[in-house]
Coordinates of C-alpha atoms in Angstrom, one line a residue:
Chain A
M1 CA -61.2 16.2 -6.9
N2 CA -58.0 16.6 -4.9
G3 CA -55.5 13.8 -4.7
I4 CA -54.6 14.7 -1.1
E5 CA -56.5 17.1 1.1
T6 CA -55.9 17.7 4.8
H7 CA -57.5 20.1 7.2
N8 CA -55.7 21.1 10.4
L9 CA -54.2 17.6 10.6
T10 CA -52.5 17.3 14.0
K11 CA -50.5 14.6 15.6
L12 CA -49.3 15.0 19.2
Y13 CA -47.2 12.5 21.1
G14 CA -48.0 13.7 24.6
E15 CA -46.3 17.0 24.9
H16 CA -44.3 16.6 21.7
V17 CA -45.7 17.9 18.5
G18 CA -45.4 15.5 15.6
M19 CA -47.3 17.9 13.3
K20 CA -49.7 20.7 13.9
D21 CA -52.5 22.1 11.9
V22 CA -51.2 20.8 8.6
S23 CA -53.6 21.8 5.8
L24 CA -52.8 20.8 2.2
E25 CA -54.6 20.6 -1.1
I26 CA -52.8 18.6 -3.8
K27 CA -54.6 18.5 -7.1
E28 CA -54.8 15.3 -9.2
G29 CA -51.9 15.2 -11.6
E30 CA -49.8 17.5 -9.6
V31 CA -46.2 16.9 -8.4
F32 CA -46.1 18.4 -5.0
G33 CA -43.0 18.8 -3.0
F34 CA -42.9 18.5 0.8
V35 CA -39.7 20.0 2.1
G36 CA -38.2 20.5 5.5
P37 CA -35.2 19.5 7.6
N38 CA -35.0 16.1 9.1
G39 CA -37.4 15.7 12.0
A40 CA -39.6 18.5 10.8
G41 CA -42.6 16.2 10.6
K42 CA -42.6 15.1 7.0
S43 CA -42.7 11.4 7.8
T44 CA -45.3 12.0 10.5
A45 CA -47.6 13.6 7.9
I46 CA -47.0 10.8 5.4
R47 CA -47.6 8.1 8.0
T48 CA -50.8 9.7 9.0
L49 CA -52.0 10.0 5.4
L50 CA -51.3 6.2 5.1
G51 CA -53.2 5.3 8.3
L52 CA -50.1 4.1 10.1
L53 CA -50.6 6.9 12.7
H54 CA -53.9 8.0 14.0
P55 CA -54.3 11.8 13.9
T56 CA -54.9 13.5 17.2
S57 CA -57.2 16.0 15.5
G58 CA -58.0 17.3 12.1
S59 CA -59.0 15.3 9.0
G60 CA -57.7 14.2 5.7
T61 CA -58.8 12.6 2.5
L62 CA -57.1 10.7 -0.4
F63 CA -59.1 11.0 -3.6
G64 CA -62.0 12.1 -1.4
E65 CA -61.8 9.1 1.0
D66 CA -61.2 9.5 4.7
I67 CA -57.6 8.6 5.6
T68 CA -58.8 6.9 8.8
K69 CA -60.8 4.4 6.7
G70 CA -58.3 4.3 3.9
E71 CA -58.1 0.6 3.1
K72 CA -59.9 0.8 -0.2
V73 CA -58.2 3.9 -1.4
R74 CA -54.8 2.5 -0.6
A75 CA -55.2 0.2 -3.6
R76 CA -54.6 3.4 -5.6
I77 CA -51.5 4.5 -3.7
G78 CA -47.9 3.6 -4.1
Y79 CA -45.7 4.4 -1.1
L80 CA -41.9 4.5 -1.1
P81 CA -40.7 4.6 2.5
S82 CA -37.5 6.5 3.4
E83 CA -36.2 3.5 5.3
V84 CA -36.9 0.2 3.7
N85 CA -37.7 -2.8 6.0
Y86 CA -39.0 -5.8 4.2
Y87 CA -39.3 -9.5 5.1
E88 CA -35.6 -10.5 5.2
E89 CA -36.2 -14.2 4.4
M90 CA -37.9 -13.4 1.1
S91 CA -36.2 -12.7 -2.2
S92 CA -37.1 -9.4 -4.0
M93 CA -39.1 -11.5 -6.4
E94 CA -41.1 -13.2 -3.6
L95 CA -41.7 -9.9 -1.9
L96 CA -42.9 -8.2 -5.1
E97 CA -45.2 -11.1 -6.0
Y98 CA -46.6 -11.0 -2.5
H99 CA -47.1 -7.3 -3.0
M100 CA -48.8 -7.7 -6.3
R101 CA -51.2 -10.3 -5.0
F102 CA -52.6 -7.7 -2.6
Y103 CA -53.8 -5.8 -5.6
G104 CA -55.2 -8.8 -7.4
Q105 CA -52.3 -8.9 -9.9
S106 CA -49.8 -11.7 -10.7
D107 CA -47.8 -10.9 -13.7
P108 CA -44.1 -11.7 -13.1
S109 CA -43.1 -10.2 -16.5
K110 CA -44.1 -6.8 -15.2
I111 CA -41.8 -7.2 -12.2
E112 CA -39.0 -8.4 -14.4
E113 CA -39.4 -5.5 -16.8
L114 CA -39.1 -2.9 -14.1
A115 CA -36.3 -4.7 -12.3
A116 CA -34.3 -4.7 -15.6
Y117 CA -34.9 -0.9 -15.9
F118 CA -33.7 -0.3 -12.3
E119 CA -31.0 -3.1 -12.5
L120 CA -32.3 -5.0 -9.5
D121 CA -31.3 -8.7 -9.0
L122 CA -34.7 -10.3 -8.1
Q123 CA -33.3 -13.6 -6.8
K124 CA -31.3 -12.1 -4.0
K125 CA -32.8 -12.3 -0.5
I126 CA -33.8 -9.0 1.0
T127 CA -31.3 -9.5 3.8
D128 CA -28.4 -9.7 1.3
L129 CA -29.3 -6.5 -0.5
S130 CA -27.3 -3.3 -0.1
F131 CA -29.0 -0.2 1.1
G132 CA -29.4 1.1 -2.4
N133 CA -30.7 -2.2 -3.7
K134 CA -33.3 -2.3 -1.0
K135 CA -34.4 1.1 -2.1
K136 CA -34.7 -0.1 -5.6
C137 CA -36.9 -3.0 -4.4
A138 CA -39.0 -0.5 -2.6
I139 CA -39.3 1.7 -5.7
L140 CA -40.5 -1.3 -7.7
Q141 CA -43.0 -2.0 -4.9
S142 CA -44.3 1.5 -5.1
L143 CA -44.8 1.5 -8.9
L144 CA -45.8 -2.1 -9.8
H145 CA -49.5 -1.8 -9.2
D146 CA -49.7 1.4 -11.3
P147 CA -51.0 3.7 -8.5
D148 CA -52.8 6.9 -9.2
L149 CA -50.9 8.6 -6.3
L150 CA -47.3 8.1 -5.4
I151 CA -46.2 9.1 -1.9
L152 CA -42.4 9.3 -1.9
D153 CA -40.5 9.8 1.4
E154 CA -36.9 10.7 0.8
P155 CA -37.0 8.8 -2.5
T156 CA -33.4 9.2 -3.5
S157 CA -31.5 8.3 -0.3
G158 CA -29.2 5.4 -1.2
L159 CA -29.5 5.7 -5.0
D160 CA -26.5 6.6 -7.1
P161 CA -26.9 9.7 -9.4
L162 CA -27.4 7.5 -12.5
M163 CA -30.2 5.7 -10.8
Q164 CA -31.7 8.8 -9.4
N165 CA -31.9 10.3 -12.8
R166 CA -33.5 7.1 -14.2
F167 CA -36.0 7.2 -11.4
F168 CA -36.8 10.8 -12.0
E169 CA -37.3 10.2 -15.7
H170 CA -39.6 7.4 -14.9
L171 CA -41.6 9.6 -12.5
E172 CA -41.9 12.3 -15.1
E173 CA -43.2 9.8 -17.5
R174 CA -45.8 8.5 -15.0
N175 CA -46.8 12.1 -14.2
K176 CA -47.4 12.8 -17.8
Q177 CA -49.8 9.9 -17.8
G178 CA -51.7 11.5 -14.9
T179 CA -50.1 10.1 -11.7
T180 CA -50.2 12.5 -8.8
I181 CA -46.9 12.6 -6.9
F182 CA -46.3 13.7 -3.3
F183 CA -42.6 14.2 -3.0
S184 CA -41.1 14.6 0.4
S185 CA -37.4 15.5 0.6
H186 CA -34.9 17.7 2.3
I187 CA -32.9 18.1 -0.9
L188 CA -34.0 21.3 -2.7
S189 CA -32.5 20.5 -6.1
E190 CA -34.7 17.3 -6.3
V191 CA -37.8 19.2 -5.4
Q192 CA -36.8 22.0 -7.8
R193 CA -36.5 19.5 -10.7
M194 CA -39.6 17.5 -10.0
C195 CA -42.2 19.7 -8.4
D196 CA -44.7 22.4 -9.4
R197 CA -45.4 23.5 -5.9
A198 CA -44.0 22.7 -2.5
A199 CA -45.0 23.0 1.1
V200 CA -42.4 23.8 3.7
I201 CA -42.7 22.2 7.0
K202 CA -40.8 23.2 10.1
Q203 CA -41.2 21.9 13.6
G204 CA -44.4 20.2 12.6
E205 CA -46.0 23.2 11.1
I206 CA -46.4 24.3 7.4
I207 CA -44.7 27.6 7.2
A208 CA -45.3 28.2 3.5
I209 CA -46.8 26.7 0.3
E210 CA -44.9 28.0 -2.7
N211 CA -44.8 27.8 -6.4
I212 CA -41.3 26.4 -7.0
N213 CA -40.3 28.9 -9.7
E214 CA -41.3 31.8 -7.5
L215 CA -39.4 30.2 -4.6
M216 CA -36.3 29.9 -6.6
A217 CA -36.5 33.5 -7.7
K218 CA -36.5 34.4 -4.1
Q219 CA -33.7 32.0 -3.2
V220 CA -30.7 33.1 -1.2
K221 CA -27.3 32.7 -2.7
R222 CA -24.1 32.8 -0.7
A223 CA -21.6 34.9 -2.6
R224 CA -17.9 35.1 -2.1
I225 CA -16.2 37.7 -4.3
T226 CA -12.5 38.5 -4.5
F227 CA -11.7 42.0 -5.9
E228 CA -8.5 43.0 -7.6
N229 CA -8.4 45.9 -5.2
K230 CA -10.4 46.6 -2.1
K231 CA -12.7 49.5 -2.8
E232 CA -16.0 51.0 -1.9
I233 CA -18.9 49.3 -3.7
E234 CA -22.4 50.4 -4.4
K235 CA -24.8 48.0 -2.8
I236 CA -27.5 46.7 -5.2
S237 CA -30.9 45.5 -3.9
G238 CA -30.9 41.9 -2.6
M239 CA -27.4 42.1 -1.0
N240 CA -27.4 41.3 2.7
D241 CA -25.0 40.6 5.5
L242 CA -22.0 42.1 3.8
Q243 CA -18.6 41.2 5.4
W244 CA -15.2 42.2 4.2
H245 CA -12.2 39.9 4.6
G246 CA -9.3 41.9 3.1
K247 CA -10.0 41.9 -0.6
K248 CA -12.8 39.4 -0.2
L249 CA -16.4 40.3 0.2
H250 CA -18.9 37.8 1.5
F251 CA -22.6 38.4 1.3
N252 CA -26.0 36.8 0.9
Y253 CA -28.0 37.6 -2.2
V254 CA -31.8 37.2 -2.5
G255 CA -33.7 37.6 -5.7
N256 CA -33.3 37.2 -9.4
I257 CA -29.8 36.3 -10.4
R258 CA -29.7 38.6 -13.5
P259 CA -29.1 42.0 -11.7
L260 CA -26.3 40.4 -9.7
I261 CA -24.5 39.2 -12.8
D262 CA -25.0 42.5 -14.5
W263 CA -23.5 44.2 -11.4
M264 CA -20.6 41.8 -11.3
Q265 CA -19.7 42.6 -14.9
T266 CA -19.1 46.2 -14.0
Q267 CA -16.6 45.3 -11.3
D268 CA -13.0 44.2 -11.7
L269 CA -13.1 40.8 -10.1
Q270 CA -10.5 38.1 -9.5
D271 CA -12.8 35.3 -8.4
V272 CA -16.4 34.5 -7.7
T273 CA -18.1 31.7 -5.8
L274 CA -21.8 31.4 -5.6
D275 CA -23.4 28.5 -3.8
E276 CA -26.7 27.5 -2.3
P277 CA -26.8 27.5 1.5
D278 CA -28.6 24.5 2.9
L279 CA -32.3 24.4 2.6
E280 CA -33.0 25.4 6.2
T281 CA -30.9 28.6 5.8
I282 CA -32.8 29.5 2.6
F283 CA -36.1 29.3 4.4
M284 CA -34.8 30.9 7.5
N285 CA -33.5 33.8 5.5
Y286 CA -36.6 34.0 3.4
Y287 CA -39.1 33.8 6.1
K288 CA -37.2 36.0 8.5
R289 CA -38.0 39.0 6.3
Chain B
M1 CA -60.9 -13.3 3.2
N2 CA -57.4 -12.3 2.0
L3 CA -55.9 -15.6 1.1
N4 CA -52.6 -13.9 0.2
L5 CA -51.9 -12.8 3.7
Y6 CA -53.3 -16.0 5.2
F7 CA -51.2 -18.4 3.2
T8 CA -48.1 -16.3 3.5
E9 CA -48.4 -16.4 7.3
V10 CA -49.0 -20.1 7.4
K11 CA -46.0 -20.6 5.0
R12 CA -43.8 -18.4 7.1
N13 CA -44.3 -20.6 10.1
R14 CA -44.2 -24.0 8.4
K15 CA -40.6 -24.7 9.5
N16 CA -41.4 -24.1 13.1
L17 CA -44.6 -26.2 12.7
I18 CA -42.6 -29.1 11.3
T19 CA -39.9 -28.9 13.9
W20 CA -42.2 -28.7 16.9
S21 CA -44.5 -31.4 15.5
L22 CA -41.6 -33.7 15.2
I23 CA -40.6 -33.0 18.8
A24 CA -44.1 -33.5 20.1
V25 CA -44.6 -36.6 18.0
G26 CA -41.2 -38.0 18.9
F27 CA -41.9 -37.5 22.6
T28 CA -45.3 -39.1 22.3
A29 CA -43.8 -42.1 20.6
L30 CA -41.2 -42.4 23.2
V31 CA -43.6 -42.3 26.1
I32 CA -46.1 -44.8 24.6
A33 CA -43.3 -47.1 23.4
I34 CA -41.8 -47.4 26.9
F35 CA -45.1 -48.2 28.4
P36 CA -44.9 -52.0 28.0
T37 CA -41.6 -52.0 29.9
M38 CA -43.0 -49.7 32.5
G39 CA -46.1 -51.9 32.7
D40 CA -44.0 -54.9 33.8
M41 CA -42.3 -52.8 36.5
G42 CA -45.7 -51.6 37.5
K43 CA -46.3 -54.2 40.1
D44 CA -43.1 -53.2 42.0
L45 CA -44.0 -49.5 41.6
V46 CA -47.5 -50.1 43.0
A47 CA -45.9 -51.4 46.2
L48 CA -43.6 -48.4 46.3
M49 CA -46.4 -45.9 45.6
D50 CA -48.3 -47.2 48.6
K51 CA -45.4 -46.1 50.8
M52 CA -45.2 -42.6 49.4
P53 CA -47.0 -39.7 51.2
A54 CA -50.4 -39.2 49.6
E55 CA -49.7 -35.4 49.1
L56 CA -46.7 -36.2 46.9
S57 CA -48.4 -38.6 44.6
K58 CA -51.4 -36.3 44.4
A59 CA -49.2 -33.3 43.4
M60 CA -47.4 -35.4 40.8
G61 CA -50.8 -36.6 39.5
M62 CA -49.8 -40.3 40.0
D63 CA -51.3 -43.2 41.6
A64 CA -50.7 -46.9 41.5
E65 CA -52.6 -47.4 38.2
T66 CA -50.6 -44.7 36.5
W67 CA -48.0 -47.4 35.9
T68 CA -50.3 -50.3 34.8
N69 CA -52.8 -48.6 32.5
I70 CA -51.6 -47.1 29.2
L71 CA -53.9 -44.1 29.5
G72 CA -52.9 -43.5 33.1
F73 CA -49.3 -43.6 32.0
Y74 CA -49.8 -41.5 28.9
S75 CA -51.8 -38.9 30.8
T76 CA -49.0 -38.0 33.3
Y77 CA -46.9 -37.1 30.3
Y78 CA -49.6 -35.6 28.1
G79 CA -51.0 -33.4 30.9
I80 CA -47.8 -31.5 31.2
Y81 CA -44.9 -32.3 28.8
I82 CA -46.8 -32.7 25.6
I83 CA -49.1 -29.8 26.4
L84 CA -45.9 -27.8 27.1
L85 CA -44.1 -28.9 23.9
V86 CA -47.2 -28.1 21.7
G87 CA -47.9 -25.0 23.8
I88 CA -44.4 -23.7 23.3
F89 CA -45.0 -23.7 19.5
C90 CA -48.5 -22.4 19.7
M91 CA -48.0 -19.7 22.3
S92 CA -44.8 -18.5 20.7
T93 CA -46.6 -18.3 17.3
G94 CA -49.3 -16.3 19.0
A95 CA -46.8 -14.0 20.6
T96 CA -44.9 -13.4 17.4
I97 CA -47.5 -13.4 14.7
V98 CA -48.4 -9.7 15.2
S99 CA -45.4 -8.5 17.1
K100 CA -42.8 -9.8 14.7
E101 CA -44.0 -7.4 12.1
E102 CA -43.4 -4.5 14.4
R103 CA -40.0 -5.8 15.7
D104 CA -38.7 -6.3 12.1
R105 CA -40.4 -3.0 11.1
T106 CA -42.3 -4.8 8.3
S107 CA -45.6 -3.6 9.7
E108 CA -45.1 -0.5 7.6
F109 CA -45.3 -2.6 4.5
L110 CA -48.2 -4.7 5.6
L111 CA -50.3 -1.8 6.9
T112 CA -50.0 0.3 3.8
R113 CA -51.6 -2.5 1.7
P114 CA -55.2 -2.0 0.8
L115 CA -56.4 -3.9 3.9
S116 CA -58.0 -2.7 7.1
R117 CA -56.4 -3.5 10.4
K118 CA -59.3 -5.7 11.2
Q119 CA -58.7 -7.8 8.1
I120 CA -55.0 -8.1 8.9
F121 CA -55.7 -9.1 12.5
K122 CA -58.3 -11.6 11.3
E123 CA -56.1 -13.2 8.7
K124 CA -53.2 -13.5 11.1
M125 CA -55.4 -15.1 13.8
M126 CA -56.8 -17.5 11.2
A127 CA -53.3 -18.5 10.2
M128 CA -52.3 -18.9 13.9
L129 CA -55.3 -21.1 14.7
T130 CA -54.7 -23.2 11.6
L131 CA -51.2 -23.8 12.8
T132 CA -52.4 -24.6 16.4
F133 CA -55.0 -27.1 15.0
M134 CA -52.4 -28.6 12.7
I135 CA -49.9 -29.5 15.4
F136 CA -52.7 -30.6 17.7
L137 CA -54.1 -32.9 15.1
I138 CA -50.7 -34.3 14.1
Q139 CA -49.9 -35.2 17.7
T140 CA -53.4 -36.6 18.4
I141 CA -53.4 -38.8 15.4
I142 CA -50.0 -40.3 16.2
A143 CA -51.1 -40.8 19.8
I144 CA -54.2 -42.6 18.7
V145 CA -52.2 -44.9 16.5
L146 CA -49.6 -45.7 19.1
V147 CA -52.1 -46.2 22.0
A148 CA -54.1 -48.6 19.7
I149 CA -50.9 -50.5 19.0
F150 CA -49.4 -50.7 22.5
G151 CA -52.5 -50.7 24.7
S152 CA -55.4 -53.1 25.2
N153 CA -58.9 -52.4 26.5
V154 CA -58.3 -48.7 26.0
R155 CA -61.1 -46.4 27.2
W156 CA -61.3 -44.2 24.1
S157 CA -63.8 -41.8 25.6
A158 CA -61.3 -40.9 28.3
F159 CA -58.6 -40.5 25.7
A160 CA -60.9 -38.1 23.8
T161 CA -61.7 -36.2 26.9
M162 CA -58.0 -35.7 27.6
H163 CA -57.3 -34.4 24.1
V164 CA -60.3 -32.1 24.1
H165 CA -59.0 -30.7 27.4
G166 CA -55.5 -30.4 25.9
L167 CA -56.8 -28.6 22.8
V168 CA -58.6 -26.0 25.0
L169 CA -55.5 -25.4 27.1
I170 CA -53.4 -25.0 23.9
L171 CA -55.9 -22.6 22.4
F172 CA -56.0 -20.6 25.7
F173 CA -52.2 -20.3 25.8
T174 CA -52.1 -19.4 22.1
C175 CA -54.5 -16.5 22.6
L176 CA -52.7 -15.5 25.8
G177 CA -49.5 -15.3 23.7
V178 CA -51.1 -12.8 21.3
L179 CA -52.2 -10.5 24.1
I180 CA -48.9 -10.8 26.0
S181 CA -47.0 -9.6 22.9
F182 CA -48.7 -6.3 23.1
F183 CA -47.2 -5.6 26.6
F184 CA -43.9 -7.4 26.5
Q185 CA -41.2 -7.4 23.9
P186 CA -38.3 -9.7 24.9
K187 CA -35.0 -9.1 23.2
K188 CA -34.5 -12.6 21.9
N189 CA -37.7 -14.6 21.8
F190 CA -40.7 -15.6 23.9
M191 CA -39.5 -19.0 24.8
G192 CA -38.6 -18.3 28.4
M193 CA -41.8 -16.5 29.0
V194 CA -43.9 -19.3 27.3
V195 CA -42.2 -22.1 29.3
G196 CA -42.6 -20.1 32.5
I197 CA -46.3 -19.4 32.0
I198 CA -47.3 -22.9 31.0
F199 CA -45.1 -24.7 33.6
G200 CA -46.0 -22.1 36.2
S201 CA -49.8 -22.5 35.8
Y202 CA -49.4 -26.3 35.8
F203 CA -47.5 -26.3 39.1
L204 CA -49.9 -23.7 40.6
N205 CA -52.7 -26.2 40.1
A206 CA -50.6 -29.2 41.1
V207 CA -49.4 -27.6 44.3
S208 CA -52.8 -26.2 45.2
R209 CA -54.2 -29.7 45.1
A210 CA -51.7 -31.0 47.6
A211 CA -52.4 -28.5 50.4
E212 CA -55.8 -27.2 51.3
S213 CA -54.5 -23.9 52.7
I214 CA -53.4 -22.8 49.2
E215 CA -56.2 -24.5 47.3
W216 CA -57.7 -21.2 46.1
M217 CA -54.6 -20.4 44.1
G218 CA -55.3 -23.3 41.8
Y219 CA -58.4 -21.7 40.5
I220 CA -56.2 -19.1 38.6
S221 CA -54.7 -22.0 36.6
P222 CA -56.5 -23.3 33.5
F223 CA -55.1 -26.7 34.4
R224 CA -57.6 -26.7 37.3
Y225 CA -60.5 -26.8 34.8
M226 CA -58.9 -29.0 32.1
D227 CA -57.8 -32.0 34.1
F228 CA -56.2 -35.2 32.9
D229 CA -57.5 -38.1 35.0
P230 CA -58.5 -40.9 32.6
L231 CA -58.4 -43.5 35.4
N232 CA -61.3 -41.9 37.2
P233 CA -64.4 -43.7 36.0
E234 CA -66.3 -40.4 36.1
Y235 CA -63.7 -38.6 34.0
S236 CA -65.5 -36.6 31.3
I237 CA -65.3 -33.4 29.4
N238 CA -65.8 -30.3 31.7
W239 CA -68.1 -28.5 29.3
I240 CA -68.4 -25.5 31.6
G241 CA -64.7 -25.2 31.7
V242 CA -64.3 -25.7 28.0
V243 CA -66.9 -23.0 27.2
G244 CA -65.5 -20.7 29.9
L245 CA -61.9 -21.0 28.7
L246 CA -62.9 -20.5 25.1
L247 CA -64.8 -17.4 26.0
I248 CA -61.8 -16.1 28.0
S249 CA -59.6 -16.9 25.0
S250 CA -61.8 -14.9 22.6
G251 CA -61.8 -12.1 25.1
L252 CA -58.0 -12.0 25.1
L253 CA -58.0 -11.9 21.3
Y254 CA -60.6 -9.1 21.3
V255 CA -58.5 -7.0 23.7
A256 CA -55.5 -7.6 21.6
F257 CA -57.4 -6.6 18.5
R258 CA -58.5 -3.3 20.1
L259 CA -54.9 -2.6 21.0
F260 CA -53.8 -3.4 17.5
E261 CA -56.4 -1.2 15.9
K262 CA -55.4 1.8 18.0
K263 CA -51.7 1.3 17.7
D264 CA -49.5 4.0 16.1
I265 CA -46.9 2.5 13.8
A266 CA -43.9 4.8 14.2
G267 CA -41.0 4.7 11.8

């Protein structure tokens, strides 16, 4: 059975397209990335899966259960929102206990254990928490009832690198034990680390579903090379958009990195910079071809 | 029944409940405690009242006996001020119990729990009605005690009729508050709107009684059907009014529920 399945799921706000014909199949136990720029429809899709939004057309299931009647299956789901808004008058502890009781659980030691791992002060009121600490509280909330499916919307925003890493390690551990993870993000490196496959969404539509390793192999690199002397070069395959600026050559490179390095070794170079363009450029570049 | 949500809702409103119960009880105590003094002045007032235009005293819901009978005296205050004070709490609670979640954007948390919207709405309404009954009972019990202390030869059936009518009015305003919150979202709170609606419908009825040409307007007001006239020997519970208003109240909640069920919770 699939953890998440959608068929032509569509959400329109009048004329405006929230998402259109989104069809996904995420297997149980998979870590599935959901990437796209801000405003592409990632949150719309997630909110529809969770029953917060009513789809205009199309259908979806979570572990085989219709998302429009999802109250039962939601007991098996942990949701980490991108923006955390909790009851400000409650402390983290009160909120998390309130949360646990919805799942028929009431073991404060479990809360304390996870809070220690993520270094969250449970006694502070939500209103007094920093952005990052609110996020930690939301992380605990998504994990505490041991869900079978985690739906994470921009999970690392607000977390420092140390905490991000700790969170990812925890997620990897959970995934080993069988938890399915739906990982929405606009940060490619996160998706690269965590996910087996990823769907790319743009302007509400899925433009590709890719195996991450294959995607990375196809990834565009922005290269800036300074030669000792300007000279004619022999283009190798994958080089695009070459631009000379004096002794400097700028170009985009698509494909396996090995041939590029081999080529560079044959040149007399002064300096090399390789960087990743932002995610949108990568996909624009990739899907243009 | 999801007790977790129910109790959390009741608990979240307990400070307001305590505050407004104290205000309502305090006002009740003040009104009844000054009756003996007013009762002495009553004889002079009766003379004065006789000279007042009939329309004015009608609109104010007063007649000579208002000042000499404890229930008559209490009813002029109960019929508007106490209903208003209790109503402010109940109608505001109704107006915020669902809408506050959306305003504070906590509805995302609540609606992603393993509960259907129907369950959530039901629990919230149960909590709201619990609070409504609690403030009503607190005020009523205190009023019974004080009327028993300060009054003599009290016609308790008239007292009971007044309070049944009061309860129905309060329930009506509570449910109206829930529905209104689906259409209006004031920046600060619902206080102004609540006071306006309760006072407004009271005066609509009062004014319509004074002049025949605008009498029809009074029929829009629930105060028309739930009257407070304990000095009238025929004063008794208007059962048709009670059932009618309770049905309308249920209808208001049903419409609110359908709106809640269909609502998209945007981020």
